[in-house]
Coordinates of C-alpha atoms and ligand atoms in Angstrom, one line a residue:
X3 CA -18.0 0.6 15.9
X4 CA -16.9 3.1 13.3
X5 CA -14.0 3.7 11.7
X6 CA -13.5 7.2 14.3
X7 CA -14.3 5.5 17.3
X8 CA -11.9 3.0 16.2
X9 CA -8.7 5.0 16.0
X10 CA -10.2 7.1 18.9
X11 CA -10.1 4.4 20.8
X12 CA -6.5 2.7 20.0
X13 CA -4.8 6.3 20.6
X14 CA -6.6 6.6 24.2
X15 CA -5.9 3.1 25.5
X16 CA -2.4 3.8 24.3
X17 CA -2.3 7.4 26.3
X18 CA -3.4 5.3 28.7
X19 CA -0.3 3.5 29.0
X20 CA 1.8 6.6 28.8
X21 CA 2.6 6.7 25.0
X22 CA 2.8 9.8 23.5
X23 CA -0.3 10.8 20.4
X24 CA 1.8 11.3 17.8
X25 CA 0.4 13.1 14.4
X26 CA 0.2 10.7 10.8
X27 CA 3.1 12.3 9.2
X28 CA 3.1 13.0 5.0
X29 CA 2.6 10.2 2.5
X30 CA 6.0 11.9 1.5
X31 CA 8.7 10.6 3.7
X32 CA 10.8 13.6 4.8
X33 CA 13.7 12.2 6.2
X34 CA 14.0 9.2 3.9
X35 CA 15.2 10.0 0.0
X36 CA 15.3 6.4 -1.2
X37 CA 11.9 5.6 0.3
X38 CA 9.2 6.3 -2.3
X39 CA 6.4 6.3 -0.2
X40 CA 5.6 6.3 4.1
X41 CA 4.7 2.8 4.0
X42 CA 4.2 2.2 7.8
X43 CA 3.9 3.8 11.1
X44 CA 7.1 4.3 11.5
X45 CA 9.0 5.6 8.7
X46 CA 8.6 9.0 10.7
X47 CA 10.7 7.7 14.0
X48 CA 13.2 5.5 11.5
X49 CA 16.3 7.7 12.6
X50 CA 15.1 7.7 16.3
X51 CA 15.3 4.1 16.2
X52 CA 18.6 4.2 14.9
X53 CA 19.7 6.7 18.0
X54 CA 20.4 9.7 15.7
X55 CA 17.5 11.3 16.8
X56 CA 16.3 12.0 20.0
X57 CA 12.6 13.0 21.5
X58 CA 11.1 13.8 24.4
X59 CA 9.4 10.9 24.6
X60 CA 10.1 6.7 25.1
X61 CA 6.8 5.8 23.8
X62 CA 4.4 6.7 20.6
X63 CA 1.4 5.6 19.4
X64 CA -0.2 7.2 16.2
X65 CA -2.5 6.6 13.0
X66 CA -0.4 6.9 10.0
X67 CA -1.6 7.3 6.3
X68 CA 0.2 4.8 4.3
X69 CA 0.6 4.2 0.7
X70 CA 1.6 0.8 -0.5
X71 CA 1.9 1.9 -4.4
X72 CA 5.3 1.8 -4.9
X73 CA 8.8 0.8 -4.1
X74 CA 9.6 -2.3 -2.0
X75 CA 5.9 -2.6 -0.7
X76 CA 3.6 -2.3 -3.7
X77 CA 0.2 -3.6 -3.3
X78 CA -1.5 -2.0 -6.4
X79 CA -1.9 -5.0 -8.2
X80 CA -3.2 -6.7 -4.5
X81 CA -6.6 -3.8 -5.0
X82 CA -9.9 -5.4 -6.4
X83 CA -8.8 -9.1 -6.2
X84 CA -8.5 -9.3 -2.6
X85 CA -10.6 -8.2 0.5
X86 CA -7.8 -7.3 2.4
X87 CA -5.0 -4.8 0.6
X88 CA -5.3 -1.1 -0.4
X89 CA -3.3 1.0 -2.3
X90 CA -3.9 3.9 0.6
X91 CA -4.5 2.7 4.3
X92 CA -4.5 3.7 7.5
X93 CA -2.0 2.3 10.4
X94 CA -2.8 1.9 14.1
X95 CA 0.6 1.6 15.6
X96 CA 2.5 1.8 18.9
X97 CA 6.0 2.0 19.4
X98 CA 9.0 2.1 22.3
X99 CA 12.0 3.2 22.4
X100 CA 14.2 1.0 24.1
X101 CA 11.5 1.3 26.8
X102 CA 9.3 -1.5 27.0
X103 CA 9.9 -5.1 24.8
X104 CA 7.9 -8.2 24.1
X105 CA 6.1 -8.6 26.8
X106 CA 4.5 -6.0 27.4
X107 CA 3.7 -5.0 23.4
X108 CA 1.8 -8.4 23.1
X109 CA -0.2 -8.5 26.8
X110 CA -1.5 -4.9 25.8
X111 CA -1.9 -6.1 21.8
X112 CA -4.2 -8.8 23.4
X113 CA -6.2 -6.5 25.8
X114 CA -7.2 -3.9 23.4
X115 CA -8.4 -6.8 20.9
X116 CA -10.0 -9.0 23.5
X117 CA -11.3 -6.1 26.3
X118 CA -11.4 -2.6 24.5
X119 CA -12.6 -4.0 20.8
X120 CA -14.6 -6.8 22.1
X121 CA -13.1 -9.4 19.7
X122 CA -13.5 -12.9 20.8
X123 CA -10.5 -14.8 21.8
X124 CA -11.2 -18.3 20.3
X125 CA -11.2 -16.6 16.4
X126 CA -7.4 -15.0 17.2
X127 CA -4.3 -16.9 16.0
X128 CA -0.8 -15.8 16.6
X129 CA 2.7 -16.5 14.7
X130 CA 5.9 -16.1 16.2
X131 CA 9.4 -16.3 14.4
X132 CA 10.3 -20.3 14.2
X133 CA 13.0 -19.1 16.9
X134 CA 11.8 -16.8 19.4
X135 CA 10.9 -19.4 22.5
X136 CA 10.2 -15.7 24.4
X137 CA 7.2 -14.6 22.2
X138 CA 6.1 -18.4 21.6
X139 CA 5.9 -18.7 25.6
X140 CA 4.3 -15.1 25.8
X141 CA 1.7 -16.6 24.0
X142 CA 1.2 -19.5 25.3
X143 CA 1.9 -19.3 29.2
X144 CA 1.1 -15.9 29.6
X145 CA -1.8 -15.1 27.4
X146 CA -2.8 -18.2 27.6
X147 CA -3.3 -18.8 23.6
X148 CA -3.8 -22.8 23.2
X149 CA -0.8 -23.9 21.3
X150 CA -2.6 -25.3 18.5
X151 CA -3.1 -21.4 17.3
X152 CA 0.0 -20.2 17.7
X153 CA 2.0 -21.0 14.6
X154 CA 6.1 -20.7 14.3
X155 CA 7.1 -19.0 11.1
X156 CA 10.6 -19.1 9.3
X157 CA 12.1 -17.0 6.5
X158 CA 10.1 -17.4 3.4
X159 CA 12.2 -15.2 1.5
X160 CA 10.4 -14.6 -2.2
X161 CA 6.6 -16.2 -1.4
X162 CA 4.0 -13.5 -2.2
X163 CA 1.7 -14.0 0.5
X164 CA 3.8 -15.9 2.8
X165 CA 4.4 -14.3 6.1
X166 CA 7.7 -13.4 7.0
X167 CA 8.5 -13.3 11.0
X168 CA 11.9 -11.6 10.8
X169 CA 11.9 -7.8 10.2
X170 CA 14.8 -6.2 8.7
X171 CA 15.2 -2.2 8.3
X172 CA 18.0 -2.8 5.2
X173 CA 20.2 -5.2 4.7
X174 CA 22.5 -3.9 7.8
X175 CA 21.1 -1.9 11.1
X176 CA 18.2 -3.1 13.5
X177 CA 16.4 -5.9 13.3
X178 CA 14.5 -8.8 14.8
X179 CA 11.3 -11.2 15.3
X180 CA 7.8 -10.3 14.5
X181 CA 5.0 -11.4 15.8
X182 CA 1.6 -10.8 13.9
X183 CA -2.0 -11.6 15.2
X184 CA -4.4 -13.4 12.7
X185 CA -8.5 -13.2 12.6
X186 CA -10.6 -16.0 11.5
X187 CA -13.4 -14.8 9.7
X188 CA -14.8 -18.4 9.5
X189 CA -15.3 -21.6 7.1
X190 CA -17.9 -18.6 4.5
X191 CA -14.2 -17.7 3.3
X192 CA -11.9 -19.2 1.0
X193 CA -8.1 -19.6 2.8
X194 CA -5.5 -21.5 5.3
X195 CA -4.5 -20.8 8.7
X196 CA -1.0 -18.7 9.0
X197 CA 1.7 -20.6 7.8
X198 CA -0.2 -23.0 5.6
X199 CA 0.4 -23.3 1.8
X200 CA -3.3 -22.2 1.7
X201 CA -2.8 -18.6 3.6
X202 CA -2.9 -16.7 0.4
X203 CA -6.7 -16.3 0.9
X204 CA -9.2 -13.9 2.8
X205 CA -10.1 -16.6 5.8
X206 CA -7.2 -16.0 8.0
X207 CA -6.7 -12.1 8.0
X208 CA -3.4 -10.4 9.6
X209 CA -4.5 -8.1 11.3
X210 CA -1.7 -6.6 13.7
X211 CA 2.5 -7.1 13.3
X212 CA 4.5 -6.9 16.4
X213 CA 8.1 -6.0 15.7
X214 CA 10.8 -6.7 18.4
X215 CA 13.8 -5.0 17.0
X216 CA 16.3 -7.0 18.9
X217 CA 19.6 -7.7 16.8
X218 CA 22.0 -5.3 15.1
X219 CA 22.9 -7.2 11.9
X220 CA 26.1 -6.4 10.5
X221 CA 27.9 -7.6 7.5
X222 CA 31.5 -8.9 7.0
X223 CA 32.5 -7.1 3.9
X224 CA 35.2 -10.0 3.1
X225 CA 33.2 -12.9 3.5
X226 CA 29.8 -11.5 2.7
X227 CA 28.8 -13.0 6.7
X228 CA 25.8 -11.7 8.4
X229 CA 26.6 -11.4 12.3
X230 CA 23.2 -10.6 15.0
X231 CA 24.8 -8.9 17.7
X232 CA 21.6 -7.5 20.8
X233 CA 21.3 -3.9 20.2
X234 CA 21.6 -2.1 23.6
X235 CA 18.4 -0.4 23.8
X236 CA 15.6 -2.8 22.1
X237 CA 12.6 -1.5 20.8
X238 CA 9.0 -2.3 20.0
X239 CA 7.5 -1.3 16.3
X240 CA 3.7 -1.9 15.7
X241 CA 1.4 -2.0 13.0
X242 CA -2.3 -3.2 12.6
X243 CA -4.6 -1.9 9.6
X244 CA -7.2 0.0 10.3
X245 CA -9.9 -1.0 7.3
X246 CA -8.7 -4.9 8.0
X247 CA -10.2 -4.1 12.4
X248 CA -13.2 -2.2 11.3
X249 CA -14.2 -5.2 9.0
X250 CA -13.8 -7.7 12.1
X251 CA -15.6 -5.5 14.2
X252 CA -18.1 -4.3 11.7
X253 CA -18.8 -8.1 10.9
X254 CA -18.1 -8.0 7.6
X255 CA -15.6 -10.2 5.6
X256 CA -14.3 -7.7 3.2
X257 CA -12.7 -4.2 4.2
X258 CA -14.8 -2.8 0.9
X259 CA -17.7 -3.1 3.5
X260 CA -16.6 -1.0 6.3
X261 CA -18.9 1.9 7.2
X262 CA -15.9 4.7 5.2
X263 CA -15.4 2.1 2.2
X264 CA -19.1 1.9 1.7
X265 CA -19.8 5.9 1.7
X266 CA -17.1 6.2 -1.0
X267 CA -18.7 3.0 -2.9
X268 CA -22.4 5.0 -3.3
X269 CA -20.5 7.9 -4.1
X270 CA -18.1 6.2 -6.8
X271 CA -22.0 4.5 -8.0
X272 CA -23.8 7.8 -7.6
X273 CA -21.2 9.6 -10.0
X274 CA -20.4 6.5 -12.6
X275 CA -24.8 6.0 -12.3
X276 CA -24.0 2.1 -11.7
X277 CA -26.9 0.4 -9.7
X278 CA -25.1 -3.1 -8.9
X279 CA -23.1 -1.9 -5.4
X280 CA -20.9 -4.7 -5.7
X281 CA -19.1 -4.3 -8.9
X282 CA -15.8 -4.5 -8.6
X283 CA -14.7 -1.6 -10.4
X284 CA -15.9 0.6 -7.6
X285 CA -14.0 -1.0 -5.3
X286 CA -10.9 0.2 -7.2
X287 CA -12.1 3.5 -7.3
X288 CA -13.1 4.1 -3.5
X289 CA -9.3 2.4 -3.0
X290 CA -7.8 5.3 -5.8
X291 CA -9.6 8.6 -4.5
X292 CA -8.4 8.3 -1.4
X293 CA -4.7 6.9 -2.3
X294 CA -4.7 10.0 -5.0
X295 CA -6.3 12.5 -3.0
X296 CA -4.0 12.5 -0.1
X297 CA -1.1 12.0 -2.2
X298 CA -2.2 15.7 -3.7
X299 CA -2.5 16.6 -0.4
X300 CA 1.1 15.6 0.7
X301 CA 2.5 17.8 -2.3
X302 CA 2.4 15.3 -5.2
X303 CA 1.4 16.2 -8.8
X304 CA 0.5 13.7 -11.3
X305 CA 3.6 13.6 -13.9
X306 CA 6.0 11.4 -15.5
X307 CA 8.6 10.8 -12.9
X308 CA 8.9 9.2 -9.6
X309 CA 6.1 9.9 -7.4
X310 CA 4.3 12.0 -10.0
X311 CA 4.2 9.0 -12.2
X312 CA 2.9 6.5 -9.6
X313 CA 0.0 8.9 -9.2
X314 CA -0.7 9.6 -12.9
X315 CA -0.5 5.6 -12.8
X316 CA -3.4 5.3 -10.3
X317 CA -5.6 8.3 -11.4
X318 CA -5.4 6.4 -15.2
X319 CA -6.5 3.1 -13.4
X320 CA -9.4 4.7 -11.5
X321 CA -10.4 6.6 -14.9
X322 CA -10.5 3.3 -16.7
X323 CA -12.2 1.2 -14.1
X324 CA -14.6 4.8 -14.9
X325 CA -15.3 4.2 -18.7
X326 CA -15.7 0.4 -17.8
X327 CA -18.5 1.8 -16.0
X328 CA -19.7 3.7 -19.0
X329 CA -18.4 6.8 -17.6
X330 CA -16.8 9.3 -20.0
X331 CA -17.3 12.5 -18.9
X332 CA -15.3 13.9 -16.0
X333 CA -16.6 12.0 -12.4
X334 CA -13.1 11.2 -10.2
X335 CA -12.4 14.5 -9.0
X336 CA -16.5 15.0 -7.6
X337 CA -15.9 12.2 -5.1
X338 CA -13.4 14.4 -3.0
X339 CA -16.1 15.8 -1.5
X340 CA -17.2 12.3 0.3
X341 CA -13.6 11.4 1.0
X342 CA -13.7 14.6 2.9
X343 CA -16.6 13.8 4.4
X344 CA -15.4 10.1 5.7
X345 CA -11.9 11.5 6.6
X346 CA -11.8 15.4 7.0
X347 CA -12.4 15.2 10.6
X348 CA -9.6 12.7 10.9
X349 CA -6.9 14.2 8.6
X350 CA -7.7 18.3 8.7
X351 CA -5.3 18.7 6.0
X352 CA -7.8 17.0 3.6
X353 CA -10.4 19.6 4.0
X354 CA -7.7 22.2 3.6
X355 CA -6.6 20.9 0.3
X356 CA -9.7 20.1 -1.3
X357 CA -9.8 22.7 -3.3
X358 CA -6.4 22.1 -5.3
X359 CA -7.1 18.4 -5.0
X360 CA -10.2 19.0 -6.8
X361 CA -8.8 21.1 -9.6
X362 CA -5.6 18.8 -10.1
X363 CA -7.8 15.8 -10.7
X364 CA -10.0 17.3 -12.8
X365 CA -7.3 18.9 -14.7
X366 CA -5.7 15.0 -15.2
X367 CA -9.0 13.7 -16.0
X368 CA -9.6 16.2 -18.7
X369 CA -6.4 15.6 -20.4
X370 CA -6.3 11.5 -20.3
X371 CA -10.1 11.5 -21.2
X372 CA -9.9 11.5 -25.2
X373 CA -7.0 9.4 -25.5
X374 CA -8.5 7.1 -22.9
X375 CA -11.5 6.8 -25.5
X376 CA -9.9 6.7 -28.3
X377 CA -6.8 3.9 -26.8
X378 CA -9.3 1.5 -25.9
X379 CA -10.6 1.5 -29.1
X380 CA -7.1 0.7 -30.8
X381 CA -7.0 -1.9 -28.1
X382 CA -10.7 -3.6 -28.8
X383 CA -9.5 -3.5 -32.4
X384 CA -5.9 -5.4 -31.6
X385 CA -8.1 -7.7 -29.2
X386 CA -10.7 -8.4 -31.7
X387 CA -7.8 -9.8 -34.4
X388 CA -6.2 -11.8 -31.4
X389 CA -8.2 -12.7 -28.4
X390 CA -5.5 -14.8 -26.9
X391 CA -2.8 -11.8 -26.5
X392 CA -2.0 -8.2 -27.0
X393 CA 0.8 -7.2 -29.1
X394 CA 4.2 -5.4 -28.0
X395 CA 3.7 -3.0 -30.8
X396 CA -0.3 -2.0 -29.8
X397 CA 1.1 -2.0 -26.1
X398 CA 3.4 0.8 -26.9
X399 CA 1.4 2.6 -29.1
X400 CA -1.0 2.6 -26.1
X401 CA 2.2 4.2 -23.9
X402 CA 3.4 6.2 -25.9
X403 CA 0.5 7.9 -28.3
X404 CA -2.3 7.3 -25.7
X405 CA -0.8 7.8 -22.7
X406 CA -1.2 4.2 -20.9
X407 CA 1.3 3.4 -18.6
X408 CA 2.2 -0.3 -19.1
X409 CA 0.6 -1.3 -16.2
X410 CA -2.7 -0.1 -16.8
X411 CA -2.4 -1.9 -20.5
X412 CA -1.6 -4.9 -18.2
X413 CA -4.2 -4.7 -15.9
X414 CA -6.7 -4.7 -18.4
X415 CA -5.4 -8.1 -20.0
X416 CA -5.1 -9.5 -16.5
X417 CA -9.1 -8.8 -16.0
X418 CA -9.8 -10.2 -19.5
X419 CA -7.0 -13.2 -18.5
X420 CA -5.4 -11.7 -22.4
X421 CA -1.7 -12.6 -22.1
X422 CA 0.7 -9.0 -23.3
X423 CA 3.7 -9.1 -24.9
X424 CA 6.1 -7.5 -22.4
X425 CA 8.7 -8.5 -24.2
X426 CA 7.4 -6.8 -27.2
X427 CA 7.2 -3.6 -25.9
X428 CA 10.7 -3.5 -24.7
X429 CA 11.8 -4.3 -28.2
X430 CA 8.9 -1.3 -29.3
X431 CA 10.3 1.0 -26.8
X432 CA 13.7 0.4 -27.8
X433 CA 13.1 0.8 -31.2
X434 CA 11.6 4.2 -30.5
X435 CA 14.6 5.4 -28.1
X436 CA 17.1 4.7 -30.9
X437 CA 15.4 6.4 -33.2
X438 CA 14.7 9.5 -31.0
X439 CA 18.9 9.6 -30.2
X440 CA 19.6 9.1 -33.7
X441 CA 17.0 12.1 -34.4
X442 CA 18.3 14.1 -31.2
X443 CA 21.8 13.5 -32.4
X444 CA 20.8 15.3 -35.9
X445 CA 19.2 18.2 -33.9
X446 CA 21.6 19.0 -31.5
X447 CA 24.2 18.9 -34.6
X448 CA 21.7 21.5 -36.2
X449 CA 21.6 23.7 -33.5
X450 CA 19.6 26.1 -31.9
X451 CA 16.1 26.4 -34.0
X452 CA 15.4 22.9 -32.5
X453 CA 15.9 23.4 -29.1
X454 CA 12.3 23.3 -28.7
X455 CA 12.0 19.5 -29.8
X456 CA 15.6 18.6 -28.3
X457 CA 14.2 19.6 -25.1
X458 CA 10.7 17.4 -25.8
X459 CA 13.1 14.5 -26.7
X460 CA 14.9 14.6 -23.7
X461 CA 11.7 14.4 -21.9
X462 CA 10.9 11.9 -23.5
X463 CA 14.0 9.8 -22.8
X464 CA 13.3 10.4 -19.0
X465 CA 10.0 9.1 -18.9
X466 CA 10.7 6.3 -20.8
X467 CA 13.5 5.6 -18.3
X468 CA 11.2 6.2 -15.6
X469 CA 8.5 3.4 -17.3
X470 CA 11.3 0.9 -16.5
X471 CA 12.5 2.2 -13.4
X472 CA 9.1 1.6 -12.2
X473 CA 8.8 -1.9 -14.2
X474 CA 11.6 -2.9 -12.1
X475 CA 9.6 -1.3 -8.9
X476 CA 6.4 -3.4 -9.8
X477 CA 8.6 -6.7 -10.2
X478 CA 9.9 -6.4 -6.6
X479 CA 14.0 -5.7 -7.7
X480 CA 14.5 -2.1 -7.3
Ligands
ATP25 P1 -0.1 -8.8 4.1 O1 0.7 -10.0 4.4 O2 -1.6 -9.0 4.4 O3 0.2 -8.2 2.8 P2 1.9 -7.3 5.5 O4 2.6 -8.4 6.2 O5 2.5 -6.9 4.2 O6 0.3 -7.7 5.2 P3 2.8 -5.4 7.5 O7 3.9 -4.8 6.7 O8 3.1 -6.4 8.5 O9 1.7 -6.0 6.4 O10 1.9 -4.2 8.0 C1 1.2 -4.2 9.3 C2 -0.3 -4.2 9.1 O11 -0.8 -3.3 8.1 C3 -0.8 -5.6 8.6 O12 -0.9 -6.5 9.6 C4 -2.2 -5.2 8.0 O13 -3.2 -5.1 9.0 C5 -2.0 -3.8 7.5 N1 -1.7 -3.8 6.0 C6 -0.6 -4.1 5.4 N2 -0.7 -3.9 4.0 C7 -2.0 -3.4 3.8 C8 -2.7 -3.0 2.7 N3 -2.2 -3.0 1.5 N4 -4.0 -2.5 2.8 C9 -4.5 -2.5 4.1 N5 -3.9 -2.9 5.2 C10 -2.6 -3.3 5.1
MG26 MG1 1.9 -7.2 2.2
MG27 MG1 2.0 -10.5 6.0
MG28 MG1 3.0 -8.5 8.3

């Protein structure tokens, strides 16, 4: 089954049970400033969950483009060491609107898995939250689930991997139980069952997150107390991955095999002329093109803020995983064509865009090329006196003269297991923002015939503010 008939065939046994098709909305979120990103299905109904909006409808289902590249969810650093996490992915989802509740979501969760897809029953697992008797029973006496695969999950607050069966909007407003559905891919592949210290691997995949928002949590502003009170109109909020179904149904263990991931693969091979299909570096890049093409397409330009920055970022990773190849010349911007190809029909505002997606790549490509060339020479050269780690001082020359963002310096250490002086390059950075005060200091004192560099200064400042801004992003406390 490919990836089309796939999401064809979630949306109709959803319209089947009356939900409404609703359109993937922009990787931008319109109705959300502080969210970076649309990181789930349902970002675009957020205020119709919290009754401020209305529609004309008590039940949705959609497939949402998500990015998971920045801000509270961030999987970048996830892409090319697991089989399961992408930068850009697509979300089968289903939601109610204080319409139907638990029941219902997981009985029709387990017939399109088990009667639509075809998946046998005895590789499913389910977890509940450690609390919720209703879903646990569901489960068990309902569905029918043999206890022994049906795993109760607390709070793991601050584990990586660790699942995390309590769903929470923001630290006040809706909230509730989750309950996600696991696939065994089989003894071949590394990992634990859910809930085991062993989970962080690629055996026991999560496939689908059931969201019961069933509490209103509000906090005591004295006492800092959280209180759950039952919101009057509960609601249901879904989420299963589209790449992780198509690799269980495709037979395959990693979602770089799917039939989509596999076209952009041979065209990422085709246009870096690399013969071994399975080099990891192509992974990364069939993962970029598509989280930087439709990012282009939702309006984004590569630059050195916010969401501009967060694409430069990824375009830079793609273009070094590129020259790994032995790539030098110009090559990320040719595979919009295949992405079109795999996902036009799908997402008509690809096909639309290509064009300008084409030309802002290239344009990107052209400018980090050189320094690209010439920064990993200064880096061979550092490496080459130290094997063991890369200097604060070579780091930010790398930033700031060569255009690497920090991340893509520490990605590369991370492959070559180098260890970088973060701390090194704050001192570097800092050292460089003083002076560049003291200096704008002088010029503004001077006057008018340096506005030209006053203005590149302050530039300067803001980018270097947004570096950390997203440091903090990447470290999981912004
Ligand atoms: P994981 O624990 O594997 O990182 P998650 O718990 O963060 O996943 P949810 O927020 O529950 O994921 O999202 C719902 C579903 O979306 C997941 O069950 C999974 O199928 C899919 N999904 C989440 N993150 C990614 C990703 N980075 N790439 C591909 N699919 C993803
Ligand atoms: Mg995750
Ligand atoms: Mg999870
Ligand atoms: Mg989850």
């Amino acid at each position: 089954m490919n990836s089309a008939e796939i999401r064809e065939k979630f949306l109709k046994f959803f319209e089947s049970k009356d939900h409404t098709v609703v359109r993937s909305s922009s990787l931008v979120p319109g109705n959300d400033p502080t969210l970076l990103f649309t990181n789930s299905g349902m970002v675009q109904f957020k205020d119709v969950f919290l009754g401020t909006e209305k529609r004309n409808y008590v039940r949705a289902t959609s497939v949402q483009r998500c990015l998971r590249a920045g801000g509270k969810h961030n999987d970048l650093e996830n892409v090319g060491y697991t089989a399961r996490h992408h930068t850009f992915f697509e979300m089968l989802g289903n939601w109610s609107f204080g319409d139907y509740f638990k029941r219902d979501s997981l009985k029709w969760a387990w017939e399109l898995l088990t009667q639509v897809y075809g998946l046998p029953a005895d590789k499913l697992w389910a977890t509940v939250y450690e609390t919720d008797d209703e879903a646990y029973d569901i489960w068990v006496n309902e569905i029918g689930l043999p206890k022994e695969r049906v795993v109760r999950i607390g709070d793991n607050k601050g584990a990586p991997f660790a699942s995390d069966n309590f769903w929470q909007m923001a630290d006040t407003g809706p909230c509730g139980p989750c309950s996600e559905i696991f696939y065994d891919h089989g003894p071949d592949v590394w990992g634990g069952p859910p809930g085991s210290p062993d989970q962080d691997g690629d055996r026991y995949i999560e496939i689908w997150n059931n969201v019961f928002m069933q509490f209103d949590r509000q906090v005591d502003a004295k006492t800092g107390e959280a209180t759950l009170t039952p919101l009057p109109r509960q609601c249901v909020d879904t989420g299963m991955g589209l790449e992780r179904l198509a690799a269980v149904l495709q037979h395959v263990h990693s979602n770089y095999e799917i039939d989509l991931f596999q076209s952009l693969i041979k065209a990422a091979a085709r246009e870096t002329n690399t013969t071994d299909l399975t080099n990891n570096s192509l992974k990364v890049i069939a993962d970029h093109i598509r989280a930087c093409s439709f990012l282009i397409v939702d309006g984004v330009i590569p630059g050195n803020e916010g969401r501009g920055y967060v694409l430069r970022r990824i375009i830079r990773r793609a273009l070094r995983h590129g020259h790994k190849l032995g790539q030098t010349k110009p090559f990320f911007y040719r595979l919009v064509k295949d992405l079109v190809q795999e996902m036009g029909v799908a997402y008509p505002e690809l096909p639309e865009a290509a064009d300008r997606v084409e030309q802002v790549l290239k344009q990107e490509e052209e400018r980090f090329g050189e320094t690209l060339e010439n920064g990993m020479k200064i880096l061979e050269t550092a490496l080459a006196k130290n094997p063991k780690k890369l200097d604060g001082d070579t780091a930010f020359t790398l930033y700031d003269t060569f255009g690497f963002p920090l991340d893509l310096t520490a990605d590369i250490c991370r492959e070559r297991e180098v260890e970088l002086d973060e701390a090194g390059f704050d001192v570097a950075m800092k050292r460089q923002q003083d002076a560049s005060r003291a200096g704008g200091k002088f010029k503004m004192a001077a006057g008018v015939e340096y506005n030209g560099d006053k203005t590149h200064f302050v530039g300067y400042a803001e980018s270097a503010h947004e570096a950390k801004v997203l440091a903090l992003y990447v470290a999981g406390s912004a």
